[in-house]
Short mmCIF file of C-alpha atoms in Angstrom, two decimals:
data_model
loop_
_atom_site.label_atom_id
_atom_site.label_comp_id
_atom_site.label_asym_id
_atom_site.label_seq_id
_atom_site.Cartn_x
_atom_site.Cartn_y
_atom_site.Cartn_z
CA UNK A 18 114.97 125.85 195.75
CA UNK A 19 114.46 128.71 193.74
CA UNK A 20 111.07 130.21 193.06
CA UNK A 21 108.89 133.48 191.69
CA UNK A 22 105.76 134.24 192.80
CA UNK A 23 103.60 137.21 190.94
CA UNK A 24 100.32 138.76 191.54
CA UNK A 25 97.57 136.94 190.58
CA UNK A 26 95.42 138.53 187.49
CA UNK A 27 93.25 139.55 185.55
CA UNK A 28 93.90 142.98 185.71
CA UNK A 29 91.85 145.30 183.36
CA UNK A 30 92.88 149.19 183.87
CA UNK A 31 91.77 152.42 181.78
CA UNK A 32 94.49 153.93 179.25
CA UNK A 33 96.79 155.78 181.60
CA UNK A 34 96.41 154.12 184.67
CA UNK A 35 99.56 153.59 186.87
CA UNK A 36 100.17 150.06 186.36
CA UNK A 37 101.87 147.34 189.27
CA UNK A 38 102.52 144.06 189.29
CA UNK A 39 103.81 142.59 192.06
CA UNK A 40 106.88 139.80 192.17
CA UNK A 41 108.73 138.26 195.21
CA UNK A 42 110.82 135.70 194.88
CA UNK A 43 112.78 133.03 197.46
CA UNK A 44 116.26 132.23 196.10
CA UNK A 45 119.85 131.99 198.14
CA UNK A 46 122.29 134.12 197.15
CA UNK A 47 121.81 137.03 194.65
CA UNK A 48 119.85 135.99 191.14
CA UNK A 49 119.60 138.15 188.67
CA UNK A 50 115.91 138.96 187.52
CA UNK A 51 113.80 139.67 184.87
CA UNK A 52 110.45 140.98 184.20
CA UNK A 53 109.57 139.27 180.11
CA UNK A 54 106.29 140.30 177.93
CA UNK A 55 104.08 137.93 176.31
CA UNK A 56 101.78 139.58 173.54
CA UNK A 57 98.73 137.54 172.59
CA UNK A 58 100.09 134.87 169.91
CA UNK A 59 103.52 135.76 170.73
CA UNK A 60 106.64 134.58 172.16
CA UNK A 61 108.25 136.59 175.31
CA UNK A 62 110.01 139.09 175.05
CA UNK A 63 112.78 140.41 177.45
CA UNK A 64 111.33 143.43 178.77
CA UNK A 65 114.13 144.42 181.61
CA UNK A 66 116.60 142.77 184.06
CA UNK A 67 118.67 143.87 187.09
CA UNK A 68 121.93 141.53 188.31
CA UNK A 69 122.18 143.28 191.53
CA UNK A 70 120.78 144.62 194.71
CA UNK A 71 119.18 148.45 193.70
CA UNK A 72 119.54 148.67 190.13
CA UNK A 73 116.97 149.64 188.16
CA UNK A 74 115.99 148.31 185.14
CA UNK A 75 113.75 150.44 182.77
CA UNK A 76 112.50 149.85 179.58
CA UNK A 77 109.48 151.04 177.16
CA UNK A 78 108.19 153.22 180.03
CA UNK A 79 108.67 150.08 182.78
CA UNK A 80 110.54 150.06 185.77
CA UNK A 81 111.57 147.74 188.60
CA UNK A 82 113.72 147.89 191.12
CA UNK A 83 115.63 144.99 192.81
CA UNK A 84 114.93 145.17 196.45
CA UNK A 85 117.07 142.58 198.51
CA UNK A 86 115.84 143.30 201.56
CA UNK A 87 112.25 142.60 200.45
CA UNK A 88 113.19 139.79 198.12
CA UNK A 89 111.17 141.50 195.43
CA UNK A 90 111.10 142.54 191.91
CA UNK A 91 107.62 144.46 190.96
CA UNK A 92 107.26 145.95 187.77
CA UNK A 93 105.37 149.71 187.18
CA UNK A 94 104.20 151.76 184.43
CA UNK A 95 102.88 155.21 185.19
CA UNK A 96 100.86 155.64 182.39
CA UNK A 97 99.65 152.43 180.23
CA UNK A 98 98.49 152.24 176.53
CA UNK A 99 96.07 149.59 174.69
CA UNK A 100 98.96 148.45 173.35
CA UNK A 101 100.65 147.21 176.97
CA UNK A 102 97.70 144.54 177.13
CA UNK A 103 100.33 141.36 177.83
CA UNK A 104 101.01 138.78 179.85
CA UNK A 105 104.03 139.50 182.22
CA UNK A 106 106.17 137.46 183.81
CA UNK A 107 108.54 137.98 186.31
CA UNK A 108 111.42 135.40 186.66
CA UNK A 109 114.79 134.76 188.19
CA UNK A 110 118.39 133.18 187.08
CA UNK A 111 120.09 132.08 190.48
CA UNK A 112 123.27 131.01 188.98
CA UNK A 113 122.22 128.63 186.45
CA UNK A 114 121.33 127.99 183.08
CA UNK A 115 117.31 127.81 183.81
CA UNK A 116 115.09 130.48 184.56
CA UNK A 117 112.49 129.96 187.06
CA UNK A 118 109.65 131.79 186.21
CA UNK A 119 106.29 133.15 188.44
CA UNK A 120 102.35 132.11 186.54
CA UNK A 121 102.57 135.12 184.86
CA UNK A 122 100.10 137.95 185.50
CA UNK A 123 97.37 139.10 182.19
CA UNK A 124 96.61 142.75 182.05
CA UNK A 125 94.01 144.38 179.46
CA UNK A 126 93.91 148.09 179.64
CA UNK A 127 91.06 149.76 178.17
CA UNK A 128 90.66 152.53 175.95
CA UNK B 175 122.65 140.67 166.05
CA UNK B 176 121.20 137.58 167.22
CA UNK B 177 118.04 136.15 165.77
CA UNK B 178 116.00 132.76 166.41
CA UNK B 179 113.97 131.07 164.09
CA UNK B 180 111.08 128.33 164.99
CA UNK B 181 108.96 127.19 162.55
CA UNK B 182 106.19 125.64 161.71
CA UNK B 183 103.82 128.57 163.46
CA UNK B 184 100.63 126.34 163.71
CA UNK B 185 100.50 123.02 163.62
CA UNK B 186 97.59 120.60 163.05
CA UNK B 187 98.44 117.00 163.80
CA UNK B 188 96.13 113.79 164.47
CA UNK B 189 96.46 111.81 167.09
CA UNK B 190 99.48 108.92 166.91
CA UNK B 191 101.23 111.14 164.34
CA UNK B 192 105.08 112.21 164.43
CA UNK B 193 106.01 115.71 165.17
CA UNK B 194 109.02 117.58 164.40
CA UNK B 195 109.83 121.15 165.27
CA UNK B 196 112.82 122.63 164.69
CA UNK B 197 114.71 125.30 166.14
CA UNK B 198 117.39 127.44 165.02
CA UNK B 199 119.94 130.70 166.52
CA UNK B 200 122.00 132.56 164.21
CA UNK B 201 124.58 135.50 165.31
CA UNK B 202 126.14 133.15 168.08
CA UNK B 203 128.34 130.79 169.06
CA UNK B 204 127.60 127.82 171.17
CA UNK B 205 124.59 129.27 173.14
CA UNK B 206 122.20 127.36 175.34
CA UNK B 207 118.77 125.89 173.55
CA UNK B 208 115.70 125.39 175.55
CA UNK B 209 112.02 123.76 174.54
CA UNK B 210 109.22 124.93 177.09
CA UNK B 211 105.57 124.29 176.69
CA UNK B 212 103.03 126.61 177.81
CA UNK B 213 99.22 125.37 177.91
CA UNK B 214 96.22 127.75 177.32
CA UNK B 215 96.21 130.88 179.94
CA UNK B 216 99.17 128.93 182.07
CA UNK B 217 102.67 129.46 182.73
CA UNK B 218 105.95 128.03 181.19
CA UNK B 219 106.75 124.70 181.95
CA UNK B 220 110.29 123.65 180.67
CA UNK B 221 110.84 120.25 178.92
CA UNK B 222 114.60 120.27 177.55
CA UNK B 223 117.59 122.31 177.86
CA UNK B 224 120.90 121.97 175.83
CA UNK B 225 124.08 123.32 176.94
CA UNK B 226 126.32 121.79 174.29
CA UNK B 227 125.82 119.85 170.49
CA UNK B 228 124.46 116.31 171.70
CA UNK B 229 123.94 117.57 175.45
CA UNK B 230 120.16 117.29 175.88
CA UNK B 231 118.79 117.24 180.10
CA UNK B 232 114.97 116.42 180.64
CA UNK B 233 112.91 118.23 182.93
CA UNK B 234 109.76 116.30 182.50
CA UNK B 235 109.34 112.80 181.91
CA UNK B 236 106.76 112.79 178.51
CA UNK B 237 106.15 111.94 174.98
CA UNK B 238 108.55 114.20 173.50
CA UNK B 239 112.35 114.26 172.70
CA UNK B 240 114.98 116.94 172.22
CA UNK B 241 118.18 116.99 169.81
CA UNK B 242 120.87 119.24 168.88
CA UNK B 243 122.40 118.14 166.09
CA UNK B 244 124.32 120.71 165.11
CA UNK B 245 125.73 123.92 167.27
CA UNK B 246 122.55 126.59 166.46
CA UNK B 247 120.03 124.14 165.82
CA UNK B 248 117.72 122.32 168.52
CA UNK B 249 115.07 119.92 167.39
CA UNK B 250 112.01 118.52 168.93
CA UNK B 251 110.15 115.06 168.47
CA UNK B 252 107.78 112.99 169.05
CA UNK B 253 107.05 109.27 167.78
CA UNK B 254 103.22 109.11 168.45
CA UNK B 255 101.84 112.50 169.37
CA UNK B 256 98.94 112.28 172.52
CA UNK B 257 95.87 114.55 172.76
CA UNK B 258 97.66 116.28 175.70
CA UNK B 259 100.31 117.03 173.71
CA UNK B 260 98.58 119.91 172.74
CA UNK B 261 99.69 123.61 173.35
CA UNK B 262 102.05 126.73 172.17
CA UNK B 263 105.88 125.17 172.10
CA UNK B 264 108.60 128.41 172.26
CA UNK B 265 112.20 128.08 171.59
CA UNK B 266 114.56 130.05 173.53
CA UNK B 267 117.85 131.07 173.76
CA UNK B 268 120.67 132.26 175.83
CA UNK B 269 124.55 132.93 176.08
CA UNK B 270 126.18 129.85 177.15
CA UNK B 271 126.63 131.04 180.71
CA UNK B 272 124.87 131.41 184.22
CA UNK B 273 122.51 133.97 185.03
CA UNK B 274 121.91 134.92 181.25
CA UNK B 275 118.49 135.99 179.95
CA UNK B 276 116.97 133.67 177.36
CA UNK B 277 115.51 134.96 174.21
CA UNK B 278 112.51 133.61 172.99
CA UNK B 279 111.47 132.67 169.02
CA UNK B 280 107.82 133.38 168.24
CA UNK B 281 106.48 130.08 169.35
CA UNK B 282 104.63 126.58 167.37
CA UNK B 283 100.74 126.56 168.04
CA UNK B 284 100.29 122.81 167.67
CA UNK B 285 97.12 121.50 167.81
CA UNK B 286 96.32 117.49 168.58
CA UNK B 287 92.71 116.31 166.66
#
């Protein structure tokens, strides 16, 4: 079956700290992934995707590259603000109409 | 554009009671309506998808119930709410194909006294 698994948290960085998070996943075929953002007392929020092997999806200073080869998906930020303190979750679509999603990873960057 | 709507925002229900949340999409035709519960600092745990009006699948056996009456509009019940029942509830969305992204409404805090 099809499954996402992220870095465990809490991480706490200082404003403008490089930020990863790492996400592998174990799917057949080629699923299109997605990194979300969960601010506290929110819903998610779609924060990128990629469909295919190598692309790049950015967004809002975030970046992550689909790597086939590695079966991974991790999300970085070069510089992070207060205001990226979120839960993030990385997640994958492998032809279907559900998403599996990883536990989600909390980060709290101070000022 | 597309936009989802889920309301109440908090909830405060006693034990036994009936729930009712309701769900709705606006800006699309026919898309796919999902229910997921997430419990304090945990993940997402799906409990009903819809991929047509009527067309409700169950991921988790439970005390809850899903309808879609109408095309945009996805409902979710309970007869006798439990203590467990407690948690954030968040609508979603997505086109009414594979390998979409789902879009999320702002979520039902629902708390069980």
């Amino acid at each position: 079956g099809n499954s996402v698994t992220q870095m465990e948290g809490p991480v706490t960085l200082s404003e403008e700290a490089f930020l990863t998070i790492n996400c592998t996943y174990t799917a057949t075929g080629y699923p299109s992934l997605f990194w979300y953002v969960q601010y506290p007392g929110e819903g998610l929020q779609l924060l990128l995707k990629a469909t295919k092997a190598d692309d790049k999806g950015s967004n809002k200073g975030f970046e992550a590259t689909y790597r086939k080869e590695t079966t991974s998906f991790h999300l970085e930020k070069g510089s992070v603000q207060v205001s990226d303190s979120a839960v993030y979750f990385c997640a994958l679509n492998n032809n279907d109409y559900k998403l599996s999603f990883g536990a989600g990873t909390t980060v709290t960057v101070r000022a | 554009s597309q936009t989802i709507h889920q309301w109440p925002a908090t909830l405060v229900q006693p034990v036994g009671s009936p729930l009712s949340l309701e769900c709705t999409v606006e800006g699309t035709s026919n898309p796919n309506l999902y229910w997921y519960r997430q419990a304090a600092g945990r993940g997402l745990q799906l409990l009903f998808y819809s991929v047509g009006i009527g067309q409700i699948s169950s991921e988790v056996p439970q005390n809850l119930s899903a309808s879609r009456p109408q095309d945009r509009q996805f409902i979710l019940s309970s007869k006798k709410l439990l203590l467990s029942d407690s948690g954030f509830y968040l609508c979603a969305w997505s086109e009414g194909t594979v390998n979409q992204p789902q879009h999320f409404g702002d979520g039902t805090r629902l708390s069980i006294l």
